[in-house]
Tab-separated table of C-alpha atoms in Angstrom:
chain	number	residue	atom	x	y	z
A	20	UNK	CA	0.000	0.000	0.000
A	21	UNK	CA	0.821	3.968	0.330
A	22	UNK	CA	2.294	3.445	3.276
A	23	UNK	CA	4.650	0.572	2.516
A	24	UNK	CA	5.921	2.767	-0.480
A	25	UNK	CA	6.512	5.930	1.592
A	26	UNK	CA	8.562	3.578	4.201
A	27	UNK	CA	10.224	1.839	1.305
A	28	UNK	CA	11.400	5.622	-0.379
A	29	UNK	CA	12.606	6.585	3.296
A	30	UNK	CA	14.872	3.591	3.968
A	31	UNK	CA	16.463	3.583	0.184
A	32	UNK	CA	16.935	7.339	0.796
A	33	UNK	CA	18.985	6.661	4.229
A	34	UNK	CA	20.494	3.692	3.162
A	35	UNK	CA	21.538	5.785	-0.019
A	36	UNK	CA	22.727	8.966	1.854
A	37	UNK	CA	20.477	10.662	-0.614
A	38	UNK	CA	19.517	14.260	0.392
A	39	UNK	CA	15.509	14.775	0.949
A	40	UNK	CA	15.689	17.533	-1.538
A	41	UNK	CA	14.945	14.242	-3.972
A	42	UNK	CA	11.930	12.945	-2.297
A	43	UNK	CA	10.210	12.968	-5.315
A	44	UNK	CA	12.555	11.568	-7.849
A	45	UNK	CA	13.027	8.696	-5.413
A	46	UNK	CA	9.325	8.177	-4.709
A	47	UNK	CA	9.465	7.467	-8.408
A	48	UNK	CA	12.157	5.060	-8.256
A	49	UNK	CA	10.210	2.677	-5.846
A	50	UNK	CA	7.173	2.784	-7.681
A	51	UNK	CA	8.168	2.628	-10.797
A	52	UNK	CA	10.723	-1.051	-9.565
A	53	UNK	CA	7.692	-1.928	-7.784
A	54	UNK	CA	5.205	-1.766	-10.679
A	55	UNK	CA	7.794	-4.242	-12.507
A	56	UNK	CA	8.168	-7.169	-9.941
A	57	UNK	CA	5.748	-9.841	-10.581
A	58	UNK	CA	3.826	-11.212	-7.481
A	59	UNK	CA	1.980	-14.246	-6.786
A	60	UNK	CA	-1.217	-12.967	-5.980
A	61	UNK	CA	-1.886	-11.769	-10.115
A	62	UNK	CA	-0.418	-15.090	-11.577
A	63	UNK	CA	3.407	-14.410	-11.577
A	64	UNK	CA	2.643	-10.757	-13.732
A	65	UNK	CA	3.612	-7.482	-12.812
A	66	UNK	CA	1.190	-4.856	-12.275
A	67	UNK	CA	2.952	-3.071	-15.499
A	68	UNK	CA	2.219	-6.365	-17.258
A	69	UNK	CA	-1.197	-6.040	-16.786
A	70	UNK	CA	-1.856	-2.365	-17.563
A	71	UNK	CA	0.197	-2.644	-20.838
A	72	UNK	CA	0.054	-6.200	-22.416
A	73	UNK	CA	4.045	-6.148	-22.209
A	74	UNK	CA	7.047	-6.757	-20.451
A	75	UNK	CA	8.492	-3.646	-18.832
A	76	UNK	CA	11.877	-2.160	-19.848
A	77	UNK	CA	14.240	-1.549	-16.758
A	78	UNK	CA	17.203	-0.739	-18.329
A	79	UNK	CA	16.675	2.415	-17.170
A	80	UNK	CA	16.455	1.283	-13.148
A	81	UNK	CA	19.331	1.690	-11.381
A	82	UNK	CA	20.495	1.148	-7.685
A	83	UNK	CA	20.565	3.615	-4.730
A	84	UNK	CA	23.739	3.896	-2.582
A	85	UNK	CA	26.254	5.388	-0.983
A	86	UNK	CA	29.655	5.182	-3.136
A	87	UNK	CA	31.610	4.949	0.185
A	88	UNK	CA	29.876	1.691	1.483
A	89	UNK	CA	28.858	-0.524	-1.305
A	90	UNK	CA	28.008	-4.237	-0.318
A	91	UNK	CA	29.976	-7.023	-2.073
């Protein structure tokens, strides 16, 4: 729901060290990834799936973090 995106943005804004002057642009990132993960509950399709009839591009998706701690 609403409120599991707004916590999601949060968290991969801290965990990113991104300033909150980018709220919006990372509000955007979450829904957008989340639109394109397939769940369960709709048959294994994403939410994109079903709107458009097609696979979504995520080229374009790329991860938040901070340069200085980077998880290998």
């Amino acid at each position: 729901g609403r409120r599991d995106i707004a916590e999601t943005t949060t968290i991969h804004m801290f965990n990113g060290g991104v300033s909150h002057r980018f709220w919006c642009f990372a509000l955007q990132h979450v829904v957008d990834t989340h639109n394109c993960v397939p769940r369960p509950s709709i048959g294994n399709r994403s939410p994109y799936y079903l709107h458009y009839g097609t696979q979504p591009y995520i080229g374009h998706i790329r991860v938040i973090y901070r340069g200085t701690s980077k998880v290998r």
